[in-house]
C-alpha cells in the first residue's frame, strides 16, 4: 500500500519548497499548517551527515509569532513562566508556554530583536491566535503577526565551517541561542546559533520568502567543501539527545503534560514576581509534586513505530506511555521517551509496550541516551 497526502491550498508551502523538490525530497510532514520535508530517501546517509558532517534542513514551518509594540515585552513575559527580565537584544531563550491550567501548549524559542520586537519561533500549535487574544483582552499595545520569516537550519559538527564561510568570525563568535541581524549576498537574514539537534549548528531566518531558492543554493554551495547535503529534523537523534518534541511527546488535550513532568520544570520561575498565564496552577503543582515523570526506554528488537504514543505496563499495570521510539544505529537498539507515573521505580525491569504489531518487552534508560 502506498499512501500519500494531497498537497492542497490549506497546507502551506515553505519558501524552500521548490529547492527541496529539486534536491529530491521524498516525504513531507505537516507542521504549523505548512509542509516540512521529513526525508530524502536515504535515512542512514541523512543521520550520518548530521552526526559527522553538516545537513541542510528546511525548517520554515518553525513559524515566527511576532509581538511588536510598546507592550511587546510585557506580553512576551505574560505568555511564559520563564523569567525574561535578564534577556537582552540578540539573545534567544527556550520558553515553555502553558495554558491557564498549567498544561503545555507550545515550547518555542524566543528571540528578542529589540525592546519592542520579539519572535516566538513556535512548535506545532496556533500560538498567534492565543497571543493575539491575550493582547487584545488585556488592552495592551502589541501587534501579533506572522511575519515573512523562513528558518533554514544547518546542523552537524561541520556547520560552523559553513557559517564561517558565509558570515565570517561573527558566526563563529555567536554563543548558543545568540543571534545577529545580517545578510548574505544582499538577502536579509537573522543568523542564530541554534537548532533542533545536539550536534551543533545554526539557523538562518530568511526575511524575504521570494529568495528561498537563492538562499538555499548559496548555503549549499558554501557547504560543498564540507560535504553538505539535505536532511530534516531527525527523530533518532532527538531521542538520543532527549530533546522535547511538542506534538509527539506532548500535545494539548491529546497527550497533555506539564513543564514539571516533561523535564522543563527548571524553566518555570515561581520565585520571580512576574504574572504569567498558568501561574496559580503551576504553583499548586509545584507544591503537590509532579504526578508523572519523563523517562527513556529501550525496547527489544526493532519494532515499527506506529506513529502515535503506545501504552506501557509495568508488571501488568498501566504506568504511562512511550510517545515515540526509533532504532538508533549508533546505539544498536530501539530507544524511546515517554511519561510514566512518578511513583514507578526506575529499577523496574518488566515493562511491556503495546505497539500496533503486538506487545514488546522494554526497560528504562536514563535520558539523554548519548
Ligand atoms: N529552532 C527554532 N524554532 C523551533 C525549534 C528550533 N521551533 C519549534 C521547536 N524547535 C521548539 N522546541 C525546541 C525544543 C528544544 C530546543 C529548541 C526548541 C533546544 N533545547 C536545548 C535542550 O533541550 O538541550 C537547549 C535548551 C536550553 O538551552 O534552554 O534547543 O529548534 N528556531
mmCIF file with all atom_site columns, N, CA, C and O in Angstrom, residues 212-247:
data_model
loop_
_atom_site.group_PDB
_atom_site.id
_atom_site.type_symbol
_atom_site.label_atom_id
_atom_site.label_alt_id
_atom_site.label_comp_id
_atom_site.label_asym_id
_atom_site.label_entity_id
_atom_site.label_seq_id
_atom_site.pdbx_PDB_ins_code
_atom_site.Cartn_x
_atom_site.Cartn_y
_atom_site.Cartn_z
_atom_site.occupancy
_atom_site.B_iso_or_equiv
_atom_site.pdbx_formal_charge
_atom_site.auth_seq_id
_atom_site.auth_comp_id
_atom_site.auth_asym_id
_atom_site.auth_atom_id
_atom_site.pdbx_PDB_model_num
ATOM 1   N N  . UNK A 1 212 ? 13.936 32.259 -1.317 1.00 0.00 ? 212 UNK A N  1
ATOM 2   C CA . UNK A 1 212 ? 14.136 30.927 -0.741 1.00 0.00 ? 212 UNK A CA 1
ATOM 3   C C  . UNK A 1 212 ? 15.125 30.075 -1.520 1.00 0.00 ? 212 UNK A C  1
ATOM 4   O O  . UNK A 1 212 ? 16.094 29.547 -0.963 1.00 0.00 ? 212 UNK A O  1
ATOM 5   N N  . UNK A 1 213 ? 14.885 29.937 -2.814 1.00 0.00 ? 213 UNK A N  1
ATOM 6   C CA . UNK A 1 213 ? 15.784 29.099 -3.614 1.00 0.00 ? 213 UNK A CA 1
ATOM 7   C C  . UNK A 1 213 ? 17.182 29.704 -3.665 1.00 0.00 ? 213 UNK A C  1
ATOM 8   O O  . UNK A 1 213 ? 18.181 28.981 -3.554 1.00 0.00 ? 213 UNK A O  1
ATOM 9   N N  . UNK A 1 214 ? 17.257 31.034 -3.777 1.00 0.00 ? 214 UNK A N  1
ATOM 10  C CA . UNK A 1 214 ? 18.568 31.700 -3.834 1.00 0.00 ? 214 UNK A CA 1
ATOM 11  C C  . UNK A 1 214 ? 19.363 31.408 -2.557 1.00 0.00 ? 214 UNK A C  1
ATOM 12  O O  . UNK A 1 214 ? 20.542 31.028 -2.617 1.00 0.00 ? 214 UNK A O  1
ATOM 13  N N  . UNK A 1 215 ? 18.735 31.543 -1.393 1.00 0.00 ? 215 UNK A N  1
ATOM 14  C CA . UNK A 1 215 ? 19.454 31.308 -0.140 1.00 0.00 ? 215 UNK A CA 1
ATOM 15  C C  . UNK A 1 215 ? 19.834 29.833 0.005  1.00 0.00 ? 215 UNK A C  1
ATOM 16  O O  . UNK A 1 215 ? 20.940 29.496 0.434  1.00 0.00 ? 215 UNK A O  1
ATOM 17  N N  . UNK A 1 216 ? 18.903 28.962 -0.376 1.00 0.00 ? 216 UNK A N  1
ATOM 18  C CA . UNK A 1 216 ? 19.184 27.519 -0.302 1.00 0.00 ? 216 UNK A CA 1
ATOM 19  C C  . UNK A 1 216 ? 20.461 27.197 -1.106 1.00 0.00 ? 216 UNK A C  1
ATOM 20  O O  . UNK A 1 216 ? 21.344 26.481 -0.635 1.00 0.00 ? 216 UNK A O  1
ATOM 21  N N  . UNK A 1 217 ? 20.553 27.788 -2.308 1.00 0.00 ? 217 UNK A N  1
ATOM 22  C CA . UNK A 1 217 ? 21.693 27.493 -3.184 1.00 0.00 ? 217 UNK A CA 1
ATOM 23  C C  . UNK A 1 217 ? 22.993 28.101 -2.660 1.00 0.00 ? 217 UNK A C  1
ATOM 24  O O  . UNK A 1 217 ? 24.057 27.494 -2.771 1.00 0.00 ? 217 UNK A O  1
ATOM 25  N N  . UNK A 1 218 ? 22.898 29.292 -2.087 1.00 0.00 ? 218 UNK A N  1
ATOM 26  C CA . UNK A 1 218 ? 24.092 29.932 -1.522 1.00 0.00 ? 218 UNK A CA 1
ATOM 27  C C  . UNK A 1 218 ? 24.664 29.080 -0.389 1.00 0.00 ? 218 UNK A C  1
ATOM 28  O O  . UNK A 1 218 ? 25.873 28.838 -0.303 1.00 0.00 ? 218 UNK A O  1
ATOM 29  N N  . UNK A 1 219 ? 23.778 28.609 0.487  1.00 0.00 ? 219 UNK A N  1
ATOM 30  C CA . UNK A 1 219 ? 24.229 27.789 1.625  1.00 0.00 ? 219 UNK A CA 1
ATOM 31  C C  . UNK A 1 219 ? 24.778 26.457 1.121  1.00 0.00 ? 219 UNK A C  1
ATOM 32  O O  . UNK A 1 219 ? 25.820 25.976 1.566  1.00 0.00 ? 219 UNK A O  1
ATOM 33  N N  . UNK A 1 220 ? 24.088 25.891 0.146  1.00 0.00 ? 220 UNK A N  1
ATOM 34  C CA . UNK A 1 220 ? 24.530 24.608 -0.396 1.00 0.00 ? 220 UNK A CA 1
ATOM 35  C C  . UNK A 1 220 ? 25.909 24.713 -1.032 1.00 0.00 ? 220 UNK A C  1
ATOM 36  O O  . UNK A 1 220 ? 26.766 23.843 -0.850 1.00 0.00 ? 220 UNK A O  1
ATOM 37  N N  . UNK A 1 221 ? 26.142 25.808 -1.751 1.00 0.00 ? 221 UNK A N  1
ATOM 38  C CA . UNK A 1 221 ? 27.437 25.990 -2.403 1.00 0.00 ? 221 UNK A CA 1
ATOM 39  C C  . UNK A 1 221 ? 28.548 26.183 -1.372 1.00 0.00 ? 221 UNK A C  1
ATOM 40  O O  . UNK A 1 221 ? 29.617 25.579 -1.475 1.00 0.00 ? 221 UNK A O  1
ATOM 41  N N  . UNK A 1 222 ? 28.272 27.002 -0.350 1.00 0.00 ? 222 UNK A N  1
ATOM 42  C CA . UNK A 1 222 ? 29.272 27.225 0.707  1.00 0.00 ? 222 UNK A CA 1
ATOM 43  C C  . UNK A 1 222 ? 29.568 25.940 1.470  1.00 0.00 ? 222 UNK A C  1
ATOM 44  O O  . UNK A 1 222 ? 30.651 25.777 2.037  1.00 0.00 ? 222 UNK A O  1
ATOM 45  N N  . UNK A 1 223 ? 28.610 25.012 1.474  1.00 0.00 ? 223 UNK A N  1
ATOM 46  C CA . UNK A 1 223 ? 28.781 23.772 2.226  1.00 0.00 ? 223 UNK A CA 1
ATOM 47  C C  . UNK A 1 223 ? 29.439 22.652 1.443  1.00 0.00 ? 223 UNK A C  1
ATOM 48  O O  . UNK A 1 223 ? 29.787 21.613 2.028  1.00 0.00 ? 223 UNK A O  1
ATOM 49  N N  . UNK A 1 224 ? 29.628 22.851 0.137  1.00 0.00 ? 224 UNK A N  1
ATOM 50  C CA . UNK A 1 224 ? 30.189 21.765 -0.686 1.00 0.00 ? 224 UNK A CA 1
ATOM 51  C C  . UNK A 1 224 ? 31.515 21.226 -0.164 1.00 0.00 ? 224 UNK A C  1
ATOM 52  O O  . UNK A 1 224 ? 31.702 20.016 -0.073 1.00 0.00 ? 224 UNK A O  1
ATOM 53  N N  . UNK A 1 225 ? 32.477 22.112 0.216  1.00 0.00 ? 225 UNK A N  1
ATOM 54  C CA . UNK A 1 225 ? 33.754 21.584 0.726  1.00 0.00 ? 225 UNK A CA 1
ATOM 55  C C  . UNK A 1 225 ? 33.592 20.725 1.977  1.00 0.00 ? 225 UNK A C  1
ATOM 56  O O  . UNK A 1 225 ? 34.500 19.962 2.325  1.00 0.00 ? 225 UNK A O  1
ATOM 57  N N  . UNK A 1 226 ? 32.465 20.864 2.654  1.00 0.00 ? 226 UNK A N  1
ATOM 58  C CA . UNK A 1 226 ? 32.252 20.132 3.910  1.00 0.00 ? 226 UNK A CA 1
ATOM 59  C C  . UNK A 1 226 ? 31.242 19.002 3.745  1.00 0.00 ? 226 UNK A C  1
ATOM 60  O O  . UNK A 1 226 ? 30.775 18.420 4.720  1.00 0.00 ? 226 UNK A O  1
ATOM 61  N N  . UNK A 1 227 ? 30.896 18.723 2.501  1.00 0.00 ? 227 UNK A N  1
ATOM 62  C CA . UNK A 1 227 ? 30.007 17.584 2.216  1.00 0.00 ? 227 UNK A CA 1
ATOM 63  C C  . UNK A 1 227 ? 28.563 17.803 2.608  1.00 0.00 ? 227 UNK A C  1
ATOM 64  O O  . UNK A 1 227 ? 27.841 16.858 2.933  1.00 0.00 ? 227 UNK A O  1
ATOM 65  N N  . UNK A 1 228 ? 28.112 19.067 2.573  1.00 0.00 ? 228 UNK A N  1
ATOM 66  C CA . UNK A 1 228 ? 26.723 19.346 2.965  1.00 0.00 ? 228 UNK A CA 1
ATOM 67  C C  . UNK A 1 228 ? 25.737 18.579 2.082  1.00 0.00 ? 228 UNK A C  1
ATOM 68  O O  . UNK A 1 228 ? 26.011 18.313 0.899  1.00 0.00 ? 228 UNK A O  1
ATOM 69  N N  . UNK A 1 229 ? 24.622 18.203 2.662  1.00 0.00 ? 229 UNK A N  1
ATOM 70  C CA . UNK A 1 229 ? 23.566 17.546 1.898  1.00 0.00 ? 229 UNK A CA 1
ATOM 71  C C  . UNK A 1 229 ? 22.257 17.751 2.625  1.00 0.00 ? 229 UNK A C  1
ATOM 72  O O  . UNK A 1 229 ? 22.238 18.187 3.781  1.00 0.00 ? 229 UNK A O  1
ATOM 73  N N  . UNK A 1 230 ? 21.160 17.436 1.956  1.00 0.00 ? 230 UNK A N  1
ATOM 74  C CA . UNK A 1 230 ? 19.861 17.712 2.565  1.00 0.00 ? 230 UNK A CA 1
ATOM 75  C C  . UNK A 1 230 ? 19.534 16.753 3.711  1.00 0.00 ? 230 UNK A C  1
ATOM 76  O O  . UNK A 1 230 ? 20.054 15.650 3.793  1.00 0.00 ? 230 UNK A O  1
ATOM 77  N N  . UNK A 1 231 ? 18.664 17.206 4.569  1.00 0.00 ? 231 UNK A N  1
ATOM 78  C CA . UNK A 1 231 ? 18.196 16.400 5.690  1.00 0.00 ? 231 UNK A CA 1
ATOM 79  C C  . UNK A 1 231 ? 16.976 17.057 6.282  1.00 0.00 ? 231 UNK A C  1
ATOM 80  O O  . UNK A 1 231 ? 16.397 17.970 5.691  1.00 0.00 ? 231 UNK A O  1
ATOM 81  N N  . UNK A 1 232 ? 16.595 16.603 7.483  1.00 0.00 ? 232 UNK A N  1
ATOM 82  C CA . UNK A 1 232 ? 15.394 17.114 8.141  1.00 0.00 ? 232 UNK A CA 1
ATOM 83  C C  . UNK A 1 232 ? 15.526 16.831 9.635  1.00 0.00 ? 232 UNK A C  1
ATOM 84  O O  . UNK A 1 232 ? 16.321 15.973 10.034 1.00 0.00 ? 232 UNK A O  1
ATOM 85  N N  . UNK A 1 233 ? 14.773 17.563 10.442 1.00 0.00 ? 233 UNK A N  1
ATOM 86  C CA . UNK A 1 233 ? 14.779 17.271 11.874 1.00 0.00 ? 233 UNK A CA 1
ATOM 87  C C  . UNK A 1 233 ? 14.685 15.765 12.082 1.00 0.00 ? 233 UNK A C  1
ATOM 88  O O  . UNK A 1 233 ? 13.826 15.099 11.501 1.00 0.00 ? 233 UNK A O  1
ATOM 89  N N  . UNK A 1 234 ? 15.640 15.226 12.880 1.00 0.00 ? 234 UNK A N  1
ATOM 90  C CA . UNK A 1 234 ? 15.868 13.788 12.900 1.00 0.00 ? 234 UNK A CA 1
ATOM 91  C C  . UNK A 1 234 ? 15.353 13.159 14.196 1.00 0.00 ? 234 UNK A C  1
ATOM 92  O O  . UNK A 1 234 ? 15.864 13.445 15.278 1.00 0.00 ? 234 UNK A O  1
ATOM 93  N N  . UNK A 1 235 ? 14.367 12.286 14.076 1.00 0.00 ? 235 UNK A N  1
ATOM 94  C CA . UNK A 1 235 ? 13.744 11.694 15.261 1.00 0.00 ? 235 UNK A CA 1
ATOM 95  C C  . UNK A 1 235 ? 14.712 10.832 16.058 1.00 0.00 ? 235 UNK A C  1
ATOM 96  O O  . UNK A 1 235 ? 14.664 10.817 17.284 1.00 0.00 ? 235 UNK A O  1
ATOM 97  N N  . UNK A 1 236 ? 15.583 10.099 15.370 1.00 0.00 ? 236 UNK A N  1
ATOM 98  C CA . UNK A 1 236 ? 16.525 9.233  16.093 1.00 0.00 ? 236 UNK A CA 1
ATOM 99  C C  . UNK A 1 236 ? 17.472 10.090 16.937 1.00 0.00 ? 236 UNK A C  1
ATOM 100 O O  . UNK A 1 236 ? 17.637 9.854  18.138 1.00 0.00 ? 236 UNK A O  1
ATOM 101 N N  . UNK A 1 237 ? 18.043 11.113 16.311 1.00 0.00 ? 237 UNK A N  1
ATOM 102 C CA . UNK A 1 237 ? 18.995 11.958 17.040 1.00 0.00 ? 237 UNK A CA 1
ATOM 103 C C  . UNK A 1 237 ? 18.313 12.695 18.186 1.00 0.00 ? 237 UNK A C  1
ATOM 104 O O  . UNK A 1 237 ? 18.890 12.849 19.267 1.00 0.00 ? 237 UNK A O  1
ATOM 105 N N  . UNK A 1 238 ? 17.095 13.134 17.988 1.00 0.00 ? 238 UNK A N  1
ATOM 106 C CA . UNK A 1 238 ? 16.435 13.882 19.062 1.00 0.00 ? 238 UNK A CA 1
ATOM 107 C C  . UNK A 1 238 ? 16.081 12.967 20.233 1.00 0.00 ? 238 UNK A C  1
ATOM 108 O O  . UNK A 1 238 ? 16.106 13.386 21.391 1.00 0.00 ? 238 UNK A O  1
ATOM 109 N N  . UNK A 1 239 ? 15.787 11.686 19.935 1.00 0.00 ? 239 UNK A N  1
ATOM 110 C CA . UNK A 1 239 ? 15.532 10.726 21.014 1.00 0.00 ? 239 UNK A CA 1
ATOM 111 C C  . UNK A 1 239 ? 16.829 10.443 21.771 1.00 0.00 ? 239 UNK A C  1
ATOM 112 O O  . UNK A 1 239 ? 16.849 10.446 23.005 1.00 0.00 ? 239 UNK A O  1
ATOM 113 N N  . UNK A 1 240 ? 17.924 10.229 21.035 1.00 0.00 ? 240 UNK A N  1
ATOM 114 C CA . UNK A 1 240 ? 19.226 10.005 21.670 1.00 0.00 ? 240 UNK A CA 1
ATOM 115 C C  . UNK A 1 240 ? 19.594 11.170 22.574 1.00 0.00 ? 240 UNK A C  1
ATOM 116 O O  . UNK A 1 240 ? 20.150 10.999 23.654 1.00 0.00 ? 240 UNK A O  1
ATOM 117 N N  . UNK A 1 241 ? 19.285 12.390 22.123 1.00 0.00 ? 241 UNK A N  1
ATOM 118 C CA . UNK A 1 241 ? 19.691 13.610 22.824 1.00 0.00 ? 241 UNK A CA 1
ATOM 119 C C  . UNK A 1 241 ? 18.686 14.054 23.873 1.00 0.00 ? 241 UNK A C  1
ATOM 120 O O  . UNK A 1 241 ? 18.984 14.939 24.670 1.00 0.00 ? 241 UNK A O  1
ATOM 121 N N  . UNK A 1 242 ? 17.492 13.492 23.842 1.00 0.00 ? 242 UNK A N  1
ATOM 122 C CA . UNK A 1 242 ? 16.477 13.845 24.826 1.00 0.00 ? 242 UNK A CA 1
ATOM 123 C C  . UNK A 1 242 ? 15.785 15.166 24.572 1.00 0.00 ? 242 UNK A C  1
ATOM 124 O O  . UNK A 1 242 ? 15.221 15.751 25.491 1.00 0.00 ? 242 UNK A O  1
ATOM 125 N N  . UNK A 1 243 ? 15.806 15.655 23.330 1.00 0.00 ? 243 UNK A N  1
ATOM 126 C CA . UNK A 1 243 ? 15.091 16.902 23.023 1.00 0.00 ? 243 UNK A CA 1
ATOM 127 C C  . UNK A 1 243 ? 13.583 16.658 23.066 1.00 0.00 ? 243 UNK A C  1
ATOM 128 O O  . UNK A 1 243 ? 13.095 15.609 22.628 1.00 0.00 ? 243 UNK A O  1
ATOM 129 N N  . UNK A 1 244 ? 12.878 17.631 23.569 1.00 0.00 ? 244 UNK A N  1
ATOM 130 C CA . UNK A 1 244 ? 11.423 17.533 23.646 1.00 0.00 ? 244 UNK A CA 1
ATOM 131 C C  . UNK A 1 244 ? 10.812 17.813 22.270 1.00 0.00 ? 244 UNK A C  1
ATOM 132 O O  . UNK A 1 244 ? 11.269 18.695 21.542 1.00 0.00 ? 244 UNK A O  1
ATOM 133 N N  . UNK A 1 245 ? 9.805  17.043 21.903 1.00 0.00 ? 245 UNK A N  1
ATOM 134 C CA . UNK A 1 245 ? 9.071  17.281 20.661 1.00 0.00 ? 245 UNK A CA 1
ATOM 135 C C  . UNK A 1 245 ? 7.607  17.543 20.990 1.00 0.00 ? 245 UNK A C  1
ATOM 136 O O  . UNK A 1 245 ? 6.836  16.607 21.254 1.00 0.00 ? 245 UNK A O  1
ATOM 137 N N  . UNK A 1 246 ? 7.235  18.840 20.977 1.00 0.00 ? 246 UNK A N  1
ATOM 138 C CA . UNK A 1 246 ? 5.828  19.173 21.174 1.00 0.00 ? 246 UNK A CA 1
ATOM 139 C C  . UNK A 1 246 ? 5.055  18.645 19.958 1.00 0.00 ? 246 UNK A C  1
ATOM 140 O O  . UNK A 1 246 ? 5.451  18.889 18.818 1.00 0.00 ? 246 UNK A O  1
ATOM 141 N N  . UNK A 1 247 ? 3.974  17.967 20.205 1.00 0.00 ? 247 UNK A N  1
ATOM 142 C CA . UNK A 1 247 ? 3.244  17.331 19.098 1.00 0.00 ? 247 UNK A CA 1
ATOM 143 C C  . UNK A 1 247 ? 3.418  15.828 19.180 1.00 0.00 ? 247 UNK A C  1
ATOM 144 O O  . UNK A 1 247 ? 2.467  15.081 18.990 1.00 0.00 ? 247 UNK A O  1
#
